[in-house]
XYZ file of C-alpha atoms in Angstrom:
426
model
C -12.350 -24.990 -16.718
C -9.616 -23.529 -14.925
C -10.383 -20.447 -13.773
C -7.029 -18.430 -13.768
C -7.065 -17.347 -9.934
C -7.470 -22.380 -9.595
C -4.483 -21.662 -11.525
C -2.911 -19.336 -9.328
C -3.347 -21.577 -6.376
C -2.777 -24.076 -7.863
C 0.959 -22.995 -8.614
C 1.036 -21.472 -5.530
C 0.022 -24.655 -3.506
C 2.800 -26.555 -5.072
C 5.708 -24.419 -4.118
C 4.265 -24.149 -0.225
C 4.523 -28.870 -0.827
C 8.166 -28.020 -2.073
C 9.169 -25.955 0.785
C 6.863 -28.119 3.138
C 9.526 -31.164 2.226
C 12.490 -29.316 2.750
C 11.137 -28.067 5.970
C 10.914 -24.550 5.076
C 7.231 -23.910 5.472
C 7.694 -20.643 9.046
C 4.938 -21.293 11.247
C 4.212 -17.623 12.912
C 2.394 -18.333 16.348
C 1.211 -15.418 18.117
C 2.013 -14.787 22.707
C -0.401 -13.301 24.535
C 0.687 -10.250 26.343
C -1.165 -9.605 29.432
C 0.048 -7.691 32.231
C 3.245 -8.417 33.836
C 3.022 -11.963 31.960
C 3.767 -13.294 28.734
C 2.699 -16.643 27.867
C 2.155 -18.888 24.508
C -1.345 -19.673 23.846
C -3.723 -21.392 20.938
C -3.823 -19.113 18.399
C -7.082 -19.775 17.829
C -8.121 -17.911 20.734
C -5.862 -14.813 20.832
C -8.328 -12.898 19.480
C -9.963 -13.483 22.934
C -7.144 -12.199 24.636
C -6.935 -8.621 23.509
C -7.936 -5.695 25.443
C -11.239 -3.869 23.734
C -11.013 -1.586 21.070
C -12.122 2.021 21.816
C -15.631 3.170 21.282
C -16.685 6.153 19.220
C -19.263 8.233 18.720
C -21.074 7.607 15.767
C -20.173 10.193 12.702
C -20.071 13.944 13.408
C -21.026 16.119 11.285
C -18.788 19.026 12.251
C -15.301 18.935 12.220
C -12.428 18.431 14.808
C -9.662 19.717 15.805
C -6.709 17.528 17.632
C -5.882 19.336 20.584
C -5.535 17.003 22.398
C -4.841 12.591 23.705
C -7.659 11.610 21.818
C -9.622 7.797 22.486
C -7.606 6.552 19.634
C -4.128 7.852 21.015
C -5.288 5.589 24.450
C -4.737 2.530 22.943
C -0.739 2.753 22.458
C -0.496 4.764 26.154
C -1.221 1.857 27.666
C -0.555 -0.755 24.818
C 3.230 0.966 26.006
C 2.530 0.772 29.921
C 1.343 -2.729 29.891
C 4.500 -3.524 27.817
C 6.853 -1.799 26.994
C 7.358 -2.159 23.447
C 7.294 -5.512 23.739
C 8.899 -8.265 22.709
C 11.415 -7.167 20.335
C 12.921 -9.487 17.039
C 11.645 -11.078 14.045
C 7.492 -12.050 13.839
C 8.978 -15.761 13.450
C 10.899 -15.630 16.667
C 8.699 -13.857 18.972
C 7.964 -10.369 17.837
C 3.961 -11.617 16.910
C 1.819 -10.900 19.561
C -2.516 -11.066 19.590
C -2.032 -6.953 19.018
C -0.421 -7.713 15.940
C -3.576 -10.044 15.058
C -5.454 -8.409 15.852
C -4.575 -5.671 13.542
C -3.707 -7.927 10.834
C -6.864 -9.411 10.956
C -8.983 -6.225 10.873
C -7.123 -5.194 7.877
C -8.059 -8.774 5.561
C -12.326 -8.211 7.272
C -11.228 -3.790 5.261
C -9.862 -5.645 1.906
C -12.267 -7.784 2.383
C -8.965 -10.768 1.630
C -9.015 -14.391 3.533
C -6.280 -13.221 6.261
C -3.588 -10.382 6.095
C 0.362 -10.896 6.918
C 1.663 -7.267 8.537
C 5.442 -6.273 8.016
C 7.603 -3.345 9.443
C 7.462 -0.930 6.578
C 5.105 -0.375 3.141
C 8.929 -1.078 1.780
C 9.613 -4.189 3.242
C 6.106 -5.230 1.659
C 6.589 -5.279 -1.393
C 10.541 -6.616 -1.554
C 8.861 -9.719 0.470
C 6.186 -10.414 -1.721
C 7.593 -9.379 -5.308
C 10.670 -11.604 -4.132
C 8.239 -13.591 -3.578
C 7.065 -14.155 -6.658
C 9.543 -14.424 -8.362
C 10.822 -17.370 -5.462
C 7.911 -20.012 -7.123
C 9.204 -20.590 -10.714
C 12.575 -21.539 -9.374
C 10.275 -24.068 -6.377
C 8.096 -24.922 -9.507
C 11.471 -26.511 -11.401
C 12.966 -28.059 -8.948
C 17.098 -28.934 -9.493
C 15.834 -28.270 -12.976
C 16.294 -24.258 -14.963
C 13.508 -22.785 -15.107
C 12.631 -23.624 -18.153
C 11.984 -20.334 -20.197
C 8.079 -20.542 -21.089
C 7.730 -21.768 -17.560
C 9.418 -18.404 -15.725
C 6.823 -16.302 -13.605
C 6.716 -13.070 -15.960
C 5.541 -9.665 -14.459
C 4.168 -6.224 -15.732
C 4.969 -3.182 -13.581
C 3.660 0.326 -14.663
C 6.297 2.297 -15.705
C 5.603 4.656 -12.336
C 4.770 2.175 -10.110
C 7.216 2.936 -6.559
C 10.792 1.669 -6.202
C 9.538 -0.837 -3.718
C 8.231 -2.399 -6.127
C 10.887 -1.782 -8.467
C 13.848 -3.103 -6.619
C 11.823 -5.499 -5.351
C 11.524 -7.031 -8.588
C 15.004 -6.214 -9.165
C 16.229 -9.098 -6.896
C 12.780 -11.390 -8.210
C 15.001 -11.307 -11.327
C 18.306 -12.804 -9.336
C 16.534 -15.937 -9.265
C 16.240 -16.214 -12.953
C 12.874 -17.521 -13.393
C 11.289 -14.406 -13.302
C 10.824 -11.949 -16.453
C 9.725 -8.233 -16.107
C 7.445 -6.091 -18.900
C 7.435 -2.743 -17.727
C 3.999 -0.768 -20.045
C 3.821 2.501 -20.147
C 1.929 4.946 -17.416
C -1.772 3.115 -17.203
C -1.773 2.724 -20.415
C -3.756 -0.774 -20.947
C -3.612 -0.769 -24.808
C 1.046 -1.551 -24.111
C -0.463 -3.447 -20.912
C -2.622 -5.323 -24.587
C -0.144 -5.526 -26.056
C 2.542 -7.373 -24.404
C -0.174 -9.594 -22.326
C -1.542 -10.658 -26.192
C 2.377 -11.472 -27.131
C 3.888 -13.190 -23.591
C 4.216 -16.982 -24.342
C 4.332 -17.178 -19.901
C 1.445 -19.207 -18.251
C 2.236 -17.697 -15.421
C 1.817 -13.434 -15.379
C 1.863 -10.336 -12.477
C 0.148 -6.891 -13.032
C 1.442 -5.006 -10.310
C 0.608 -0.938 -10.181
C 0.025 1.827 -7.435
C -3.754 1.894 -6.983
C -2.827 5.712 -7.112
C 0.617 7.384 -7.891
C 2.468 9.136 -5.513
C 4.214 11.327 -7.183
C 1.897 12.206 -9.762
C -1.708 11.279 -7.742
C -3.763 10.034 -10.659
C -5.212 6.634 -9.952
C -3.951 3.777 -11.637
C -7.582 2.303 -14.394
C -8.597 -0.720 -11.776
C -11.919 -1.145 -13.542
C -9.656 -1.572 -17.181
C -7.096 -3.686 -15.732
C -9.956 -6.102 -14.253
C -11.809 -6.392 -18.442
C -7.331 -7.145 -18.348
C -7.309 -9.209 -16.059
C -9.949 -11.685 -16.159
C -9.369 -11.938 -20.133
C -5.956 -12.215 -19.649
C -5.974 -14.878 -16.602
C -2.794 -12.788 -14.215
C -2.361 -12.184 -11.380
C -3.116 -8.624 -10.324
C -1.788 -6.892 -7.574
C -2.009 -3.183 -6.265
C 0.186 -1.228 -3.890
C -2.569 1.370 -1.775
C -0.922 2.789 0.126
C -1.891 6.268 -1.129
C -5.451 5.324 -1.167
C -6.218 2.814 2.278
C -8.527 5.232 4.396
C -9.069 8.119 1.770
C -10.495 6.394 -0.225
C -13.687 3.680 -0.976
C -17.276 3.989 1.840
C -15.441 2.520 4.157
C -12.080 3.325 3.841
C -11.264 0.286 2.257
C -9.213 1.973 -0.841
C -9.173 2.529 -4.683
C -10.369 -1.088 -5.623
C -13.301 -0.427 -3.689
C -14.405 3.219 -4.488
C -14.456 1.835 -8.005
C -15.853 -1.544 -6.935
C -13.107 -3.476 -7.785
C -12.228 -5.594 -4.812
C -12.817 -8.779 -6.088
C -10.333 -8.813 -8.889
C -7.546 -8.360 -7.040
C -6.118 -10.734 -6.018
C -3.744 -9.117 -3.774
C -3.381 -6.281 -1.191
C 0.041 -3.910 0.008
C -0.475 -0.885 2.030
C 1.300 1.118 4.582
C 0.397 2.499 7.598
C 2.692 5.030 7.059
C 0.167 7.785 5.349
C -3.126 8.161 6.369
C -3.395 5.819 8.853
C -0.207 7.713 11.130
C 1.114 5.057 12.411
C 4.268 2.462 10.596
C 3.876 0.040 8.903
C 3.457 -2.353 6.093
C 1.032 -4.931 5.124
C -0.191 -7.073 3.118
C -3.818 -8.504 2.369
C -4.334 -12.262 0.154
C -4.607 -15.697 0.961
C -3.856 -18.214 4.058
C -2.492 -19.591 1.192
C -0.373 -16.257 -0.507
C 0.089 -15.346 3.536
C 2.396 -18.868 4.064
C 4.891 -18.735 1.391
C 5.230 -14.748 1.483
C 6.799 -15.765 5.432
C 8.243 -18.413 4.518
C 10.574 -16.952 1.365
C 10.088 -12.761 1.770
C 13.234 -12.242 3.421
C 12.407 -8.755 4.788
C 10.045 -10.173 6.285
C 11.949 -13.531 7.113
C 14.762 -11.385 8.559
C 13.334 -7.863 9.789
C 12.269 -7.577 13.567
C 8.469 -6.173 13.912
C 6.616 -3.520 14.715
C 7.246 -3.037 18.555
C 3.615 -3.395 20.296
C 2.222 -0.016 21.400
C 2.646 0.868 17.094
C 0.240 -2.104 16.754
C -2.010 -1.234 19.225
C -2.421 2.853 16.735
C -2.550 0.701 13.750
C -5.423 -0.909 15.021
C -6.976 1.998 16.819
C -7.158 3.683 13.768
C -8.652 1.071 11.595
C -11.479 1.085 13.534
C -11.946 4.579 13.334
C -11.379 4.797 9.409
C -14.367 2.264 9.907
C -16.001 4.700 11.813
C -15.825 8.097 11.378
C -16.261 7.912 8.122
C -16.889 12.332 8.772
C -12.786 12.495 7.671
C -13.279 10.681 4.863
C -14.762 13.861 3.937
C -13.477 16.329 4.961
C -10.636 15.217 2.960
C -12.420 14.832 0.060
C -13.946 18.780 0.421
C -9.965 19.858 1.517
C -9.948 18.328 -2.994
C -12.930 19.786 -3.954
C -11.544 22.955 -1.829
C -8.162 23.090 -3.611
C -10.282 22.515 -7.621
C -12.325 25.922 -6.367
C -9.548 27.825 -5.651
C -6.559 26.971 -8.406
C -8.659 25.214 -11.174
C -7.071 22.819 -11.471
C -8.705 19.480 -11.776
C -6.753 17.377 -9.192
C -8.890 14.858 -8.859
C -7.348 12.769 -4.776
C -5.520 13.912 -1.988
C -2.528 13.898 -3.960
C -1.225 17.031 -5.748
C 2.041 16.164 -7.964
C 2.340 20.486 -9.068
C 4.739 20.295 -12.576
C 5.714 23.836 -12.560
C 10.082 22.112 -14.685
C 13.139 23.276 -13.600
C 14.597 22.189 -10.350
C 15.673 26.513 -10.315
C 11.980 26.920 -10.255
C 10.656 24.375 -7.836
C 13.244 24.782 -5.048
C 12.549 28.503 -4.645
C 8.784 28.426 -4.682
C 9.046 25.720 -2.354
C 11.379 27.706 -0.133
C 8.272 31.436 -0.742
C 6.129 28.980 0.517
C 7.659 27.879 3.392
C 8.032 31.251 4.484
C 4.602 31.895 4.001
C 3.738 29.140 6.567
C 3.672 25.423 3.904
C 5.213 23.035 4.220
C 4.917 21.855 0.824
C 8.989 20.216 0.075
C 10.331 21.031 -3.786
C 10.616 17.177 -6.060
C 13.751 16.402 -8.246
C 15.546 13.204 -10.180
C 15.683 11.138 -9.395
C 12.690 10.685 -7.850
C 11.415 12.020 -11.563
C 12.431 13.197 -14.523
C 14.051 15.860 -15.440
C 11.947 18.961 -17.206
C 9.261 17.499 -14.311
C 9.778 18.518 -10.975
C 7.457 19.498 -9.278
C 5.490 20.583 -5.945
C 3.651 18.026 -3.701
C 0.494 18.465 -2.183
C -0.569 16.172 0.815
C -4.166 17.217 2.766
C -5.702 16.116 4.709
C -9.024 16.046 7.179
C -7.105 18.423 9.337
C -6.755 21.229 7.007
C -9.203 23.891 6.925
C -11.156 25.387 4.345
C -9.112 28.282 5.350
C -5.591 26.839 5.103
C -6.039 25.779 1.040
C -7.615 29.903 1.099
C -3.513 30.908 1.996
C -2.712 27.741 0.459
C -3.772 29.046 -2.742
C -3.041 32.477 -2.397
C 0.641 31.101 -1.703
C 1.082 28.966 -4.726
C -0.807 32.179 -7.004
C 2.135 34.520 -5.603
C 5.322 31.561 -6.688
C 3.263 29.726 -9.903
C 1.345 29.799 -12.828
C -2.038 27.608 -12.338
C -2.680 27.951 -16.082
C 0.653 26.633 -17.097
C 1.308 23.912 -14.675
C 0.889 20.735 -15.656
C -0.423 17.826 -13.066
C 0.012 14.815 -14.396
C 3.091 13.247 -15.856
C 3.975 11.884 -19.834
C 4.733 8.116 -19.057
C 8.944 8.843 -19.653
C 10.807 7.596 -15.601
C 13.042 8.174 -13.246
C 15.506 5.410 -13.493
C 16.492 3.932 -9.333
């Protein structure tokens, strides 16, 4: 009996065959950049023609303050000095170089996936993936109208990021996708929806670490439901990448579920400190997305110095695990200092009204802390919050001062950190 993964492999293969028959499959052909010379080289030789990554010392027990240029910063500077911003165009035309390919390979390795596709932003990555998923049903139906039971059923968490929501809106316009919203992290509700769904092609998509509440998706339970219902599991690991897991592989690595995640979307603008997005997936899916994902196809590719800097960030995340230890120590410090049971570096302190959130944010700014008030439409009315994002460069003293400032504008005992199942419609 075929497994769910095999079913999806077959459907993707059928979709690729249709695109091939229409002569619209698109290939990425890396340009190998050398000093003063842009020339094409065979794809297989790309990784042999890149500068050696900077060498990093093993994990250090002591925390460092970044007051001067470090080794990893030079990767971007050297790329800019040698190539400027690099060829400026879409990746399919002239914007894909050996630097981009090296970054893709390192991200695929970190995510334990067969391949990876770089996108200009994390938003564009989700848009490209959702619209590609939406195209599969119409590709398989050909010129016929997609039958109801042959449509793709996409189950989306109620608090998923706006890029997933907007991507699904576009996917629905192709009339071969039906979207179901399940209550936030409610696996009983999701199981009920899956059980009553008669469509064969099912996809579940969720944030892994939710950006406005700081809570985790129940990935272990999702993995169990995947085995039961045979859906394609997609996670947006924007806030877990580099931060969670022994090797920085993200939330799926943290909970031992990497093999149960079919496609992982991420961004390079959070913990990586750079810019861009990516989709870690199989080679089949990569080929399909780069041929049908419009937000990838028609966007200018990442500048070469940014790709070089992002690759250096991957190397840092891999070799300097003390950074992850530092950020989780700050999470523990916040809990000990405030008594609030936080579980991630994203701390969402729900204070209620918009006025109260704004007043608290202004007071914190005057106290030296940039803590933004999050208001509608990003969050529902009367669930306005202060969003604290901890990082490895914060110190214990920083947390002590922050806790003192917070105590003067909010009541720790009355402050909630997780929202109800309502959500803002963007």
